[in-house]
Tab-separated table of C-alpha atoms in Angstrom:
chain	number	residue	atom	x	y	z
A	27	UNK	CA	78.603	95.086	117.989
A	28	UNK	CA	78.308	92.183	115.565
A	29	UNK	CA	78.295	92.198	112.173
A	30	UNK	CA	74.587	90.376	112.507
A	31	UNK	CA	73.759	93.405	114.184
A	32	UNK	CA	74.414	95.936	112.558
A	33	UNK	CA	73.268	94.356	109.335
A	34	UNK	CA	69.709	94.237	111.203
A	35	UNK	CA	70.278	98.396	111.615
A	36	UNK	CA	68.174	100.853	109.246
A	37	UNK	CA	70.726	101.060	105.716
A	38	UNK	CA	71.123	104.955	106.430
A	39	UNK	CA	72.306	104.228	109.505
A	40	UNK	CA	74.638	101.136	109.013
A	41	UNK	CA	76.794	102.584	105.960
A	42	UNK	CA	77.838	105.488	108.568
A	43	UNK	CA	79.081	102.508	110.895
A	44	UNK	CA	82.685	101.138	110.566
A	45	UNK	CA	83.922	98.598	113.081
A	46	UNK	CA	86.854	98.251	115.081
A	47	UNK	CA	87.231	95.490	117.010
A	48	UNK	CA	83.615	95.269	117.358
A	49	UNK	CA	83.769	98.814	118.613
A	50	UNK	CA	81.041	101.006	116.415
A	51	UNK	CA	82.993	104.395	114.778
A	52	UNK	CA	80.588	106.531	113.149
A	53	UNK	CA	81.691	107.883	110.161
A	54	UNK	CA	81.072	111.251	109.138
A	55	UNK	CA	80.220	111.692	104.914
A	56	UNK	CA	82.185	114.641	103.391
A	57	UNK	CA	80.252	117.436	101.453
A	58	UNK	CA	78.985	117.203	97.637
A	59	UNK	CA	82.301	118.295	96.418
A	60	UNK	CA	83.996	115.546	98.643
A	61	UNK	CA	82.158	113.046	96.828
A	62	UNK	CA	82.678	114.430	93.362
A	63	UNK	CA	86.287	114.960	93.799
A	64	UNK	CA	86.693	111.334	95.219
A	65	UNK	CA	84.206	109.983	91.965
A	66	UNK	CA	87.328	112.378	89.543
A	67	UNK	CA	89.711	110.109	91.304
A	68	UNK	CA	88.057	106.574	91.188
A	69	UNK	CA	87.476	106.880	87.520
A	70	UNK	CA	91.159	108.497	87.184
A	71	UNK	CA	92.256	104.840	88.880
A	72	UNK	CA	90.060	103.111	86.880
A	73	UNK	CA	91.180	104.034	83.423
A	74	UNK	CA	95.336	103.583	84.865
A	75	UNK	CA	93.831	100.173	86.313
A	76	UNK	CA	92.191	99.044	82.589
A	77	UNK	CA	95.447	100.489	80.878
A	78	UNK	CA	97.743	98.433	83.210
A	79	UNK	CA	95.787	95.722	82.551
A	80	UNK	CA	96.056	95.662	78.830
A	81	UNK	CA	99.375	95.393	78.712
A	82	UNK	CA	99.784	92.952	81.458
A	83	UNK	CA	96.906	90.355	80.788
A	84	UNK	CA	97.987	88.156	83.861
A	85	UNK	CA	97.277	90.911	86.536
A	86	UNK	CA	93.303	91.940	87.326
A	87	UNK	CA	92.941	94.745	89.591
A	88	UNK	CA	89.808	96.179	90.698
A	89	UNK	CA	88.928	99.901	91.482
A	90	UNK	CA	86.156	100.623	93.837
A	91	UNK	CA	85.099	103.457	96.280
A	92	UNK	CA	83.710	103.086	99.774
A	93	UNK	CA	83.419	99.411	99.951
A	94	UNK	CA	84.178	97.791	103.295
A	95	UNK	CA	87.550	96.670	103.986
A	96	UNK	CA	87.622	93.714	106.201
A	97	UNK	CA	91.261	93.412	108.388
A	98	UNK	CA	91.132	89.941	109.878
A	99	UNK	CA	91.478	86.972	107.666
A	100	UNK	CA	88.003	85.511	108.810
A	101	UNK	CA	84.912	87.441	110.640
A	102	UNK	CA	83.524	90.897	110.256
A	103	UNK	CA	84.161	92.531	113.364
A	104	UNK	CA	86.717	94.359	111.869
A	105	UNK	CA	86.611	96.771	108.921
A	106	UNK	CA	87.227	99.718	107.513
A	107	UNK	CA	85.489	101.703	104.613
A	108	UNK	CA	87.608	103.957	102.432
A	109	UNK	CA	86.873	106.711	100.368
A	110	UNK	CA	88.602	104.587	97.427
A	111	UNK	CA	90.096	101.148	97.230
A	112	UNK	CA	92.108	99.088	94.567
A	113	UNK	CA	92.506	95.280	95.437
A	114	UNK	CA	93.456	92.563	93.551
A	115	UNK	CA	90.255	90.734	91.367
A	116	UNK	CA	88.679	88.059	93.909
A	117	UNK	CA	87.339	84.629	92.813
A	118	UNK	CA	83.784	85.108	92.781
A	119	UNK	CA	81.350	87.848	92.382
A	120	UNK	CA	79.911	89.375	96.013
A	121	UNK	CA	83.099	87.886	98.065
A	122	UNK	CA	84.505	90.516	100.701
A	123	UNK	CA	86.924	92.240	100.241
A	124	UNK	CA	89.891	91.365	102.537
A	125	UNK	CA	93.117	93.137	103.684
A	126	UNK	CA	95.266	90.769	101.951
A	127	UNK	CA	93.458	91.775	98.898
A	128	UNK	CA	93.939	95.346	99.034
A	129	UNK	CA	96.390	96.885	97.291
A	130	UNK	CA	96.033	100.411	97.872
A	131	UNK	CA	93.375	102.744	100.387
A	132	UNK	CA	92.363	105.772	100.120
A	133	UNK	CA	91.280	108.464	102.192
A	134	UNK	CA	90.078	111.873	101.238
A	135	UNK	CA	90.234	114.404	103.595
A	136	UNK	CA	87.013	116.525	104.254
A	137	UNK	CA	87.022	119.763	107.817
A	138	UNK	CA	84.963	117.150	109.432
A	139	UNK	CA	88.456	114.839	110.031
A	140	UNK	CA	90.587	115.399	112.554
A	141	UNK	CA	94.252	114.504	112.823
A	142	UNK	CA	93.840	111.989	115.318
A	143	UNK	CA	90.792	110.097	113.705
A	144	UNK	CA	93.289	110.003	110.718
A	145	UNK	CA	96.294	109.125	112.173
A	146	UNK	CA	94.435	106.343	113.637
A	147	UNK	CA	92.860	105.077	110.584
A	148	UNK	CA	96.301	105.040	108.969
A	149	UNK	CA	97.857	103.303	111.744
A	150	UNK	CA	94.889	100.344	111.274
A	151	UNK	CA	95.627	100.142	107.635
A	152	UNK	CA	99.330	99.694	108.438
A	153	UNK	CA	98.770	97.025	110.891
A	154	UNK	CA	96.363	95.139	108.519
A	155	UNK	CA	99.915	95.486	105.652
A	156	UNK	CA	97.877	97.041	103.322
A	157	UNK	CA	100.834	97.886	100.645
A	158	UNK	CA	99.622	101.438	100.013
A	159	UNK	CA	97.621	104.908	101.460
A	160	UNK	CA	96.688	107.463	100.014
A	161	UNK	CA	95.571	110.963	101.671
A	162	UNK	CA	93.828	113.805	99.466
A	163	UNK	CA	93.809	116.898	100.914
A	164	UNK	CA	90.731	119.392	99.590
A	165	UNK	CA	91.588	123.077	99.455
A	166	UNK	CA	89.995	125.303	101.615
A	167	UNK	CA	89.655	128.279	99.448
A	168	UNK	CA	88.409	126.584	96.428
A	169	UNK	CA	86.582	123.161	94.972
A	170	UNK	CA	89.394	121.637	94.278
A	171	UNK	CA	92.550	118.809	95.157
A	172	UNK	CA	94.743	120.563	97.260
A	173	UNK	CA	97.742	117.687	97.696
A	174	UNK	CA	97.983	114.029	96.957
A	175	UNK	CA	100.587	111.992	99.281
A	176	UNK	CA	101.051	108.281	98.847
A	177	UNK	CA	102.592	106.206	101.514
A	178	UNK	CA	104.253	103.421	101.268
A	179	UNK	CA	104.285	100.255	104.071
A	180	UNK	CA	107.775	100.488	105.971
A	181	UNK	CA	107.763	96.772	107.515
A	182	UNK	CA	111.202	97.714	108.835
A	183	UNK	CA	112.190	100.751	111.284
A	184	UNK	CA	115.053	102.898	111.619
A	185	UNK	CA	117.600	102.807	114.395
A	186	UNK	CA	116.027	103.699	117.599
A	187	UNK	CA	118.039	104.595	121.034
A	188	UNK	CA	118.749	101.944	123.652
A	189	UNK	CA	115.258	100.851	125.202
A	190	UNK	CA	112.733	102.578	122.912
A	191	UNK	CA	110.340	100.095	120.970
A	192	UNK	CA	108.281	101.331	117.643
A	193	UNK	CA	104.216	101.324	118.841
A	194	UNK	CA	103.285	99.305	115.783
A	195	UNK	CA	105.667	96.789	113.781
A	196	UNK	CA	105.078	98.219	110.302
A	197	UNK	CA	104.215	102.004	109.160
A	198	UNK	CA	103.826	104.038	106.426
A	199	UNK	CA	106.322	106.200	105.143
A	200	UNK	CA	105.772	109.123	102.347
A	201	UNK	CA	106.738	108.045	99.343
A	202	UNK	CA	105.310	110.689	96.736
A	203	UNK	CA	103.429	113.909	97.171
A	204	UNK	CA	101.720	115.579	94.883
A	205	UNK	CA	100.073	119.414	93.992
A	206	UNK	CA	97.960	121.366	91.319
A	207	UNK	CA	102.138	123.127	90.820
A	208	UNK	CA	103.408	119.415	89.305
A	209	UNK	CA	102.253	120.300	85.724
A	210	UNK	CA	103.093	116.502	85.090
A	211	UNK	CA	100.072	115.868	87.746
A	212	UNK	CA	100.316	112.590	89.998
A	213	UNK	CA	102.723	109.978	88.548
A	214	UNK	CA	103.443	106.852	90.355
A	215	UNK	CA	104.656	102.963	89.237
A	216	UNK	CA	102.317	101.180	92.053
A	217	UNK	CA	100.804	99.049	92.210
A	218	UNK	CA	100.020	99.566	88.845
A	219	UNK	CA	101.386	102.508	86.225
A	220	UNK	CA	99.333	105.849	87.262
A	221	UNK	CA	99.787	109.062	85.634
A	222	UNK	CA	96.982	111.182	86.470
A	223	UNK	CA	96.823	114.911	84.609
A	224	UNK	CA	95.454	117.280	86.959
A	225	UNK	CA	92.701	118.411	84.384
A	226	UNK	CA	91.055	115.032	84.888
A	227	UNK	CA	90.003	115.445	88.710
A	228	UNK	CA	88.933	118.988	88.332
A	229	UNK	CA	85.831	119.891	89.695
């Protein structure tokens, strides 16, 4: 599919449709409380992102949720839509967002997602060398964040026996993880300052 074509496609239809290679992936929305929870954490982003900002005038960051994503440099064959997004401020207003603009995707997780559809959404991300990901986990029991892991892009690898080649040339490697037990909440210097009580992404 083209992006022509699926821009011709009834609006409650298209904005379930990511593509991937021209390949149409449906995409499955979470539950109320997924959407609330991922709202708690956009405007959580947002108000590190404006902070940031103030004291360091020359950087402009923007914070959005489920805007597309596109992977190549040109065309839109290729994108992805995360559940939140923070990408460097673009030159004009209405410009897509690309790859090499995105600093940091996130993805949070709702029973619908499966492991594999996960793993290889993270694995597309990686290959695109978008810096960060971040996965929320939901609890089960209650409305609430369960865990917080960001990953960092590894564009190296680690020493690998005689004959045995890495699938993709750069990963993601954990680099914090966080829990309702870290009374400090989530705390993290990139790409920006973020210090995120746990009180503000309550349900």
């Amino acid at each position: 599919m083209t992006w022509e074509e699926l821009q011709r496609l009834p609006e409650e239809i298209a904005e379930q449709i990511e593509l991937w290679d021209g390949r149409v992936v449906w995409v499955r929305r979470g539950p109320s409380e997924h959407q609330v929870l991922t709202g708690r954490l956009w405007a959580a982003l947002e108000r590190c992102s404006r902070k940031g900002m103030s004291e360091h005038p020359e950087c402009c960051w923007r914070v959005t949720f489920e805007t597309n994503v596109f992977l190549g440099h040109t065309g839109k064959s290729d994108f992805l839509t995360p559940d939140f997004l923070v990408h460097r401020c673009l030159e004009s207003s209405y410009q897509d967002v690309r790859a090499a603009d995105a600093l940091l995707v996130g993805e949070v997780l709702s029973p619908s997602n499966t492991q594999s559809d996960m793993e290889a959404k993270k694995g597309r991300y990686a290959s695109a060398k978008i810096p960060w990901y971040w996965e929320v986990s939901l609890a089960r029991e209650s409305i609430a964040i369960a865990t917080v892991r960001a990953y960092a892009l590894e564009t190296g690898h680690g020493q690998l026996p005689d004959g045995v080649h890495p699938l993709r040339p750069v990963n993601y490697i954990l680099a914090g993880e966080w829990t309702p037990a870290d009374p400090a909440g989530i705390e993290i210097e990139f790409p920006f300052s973020i210090n995120i009580p746990w009180s503000e992404v309550e349900f």
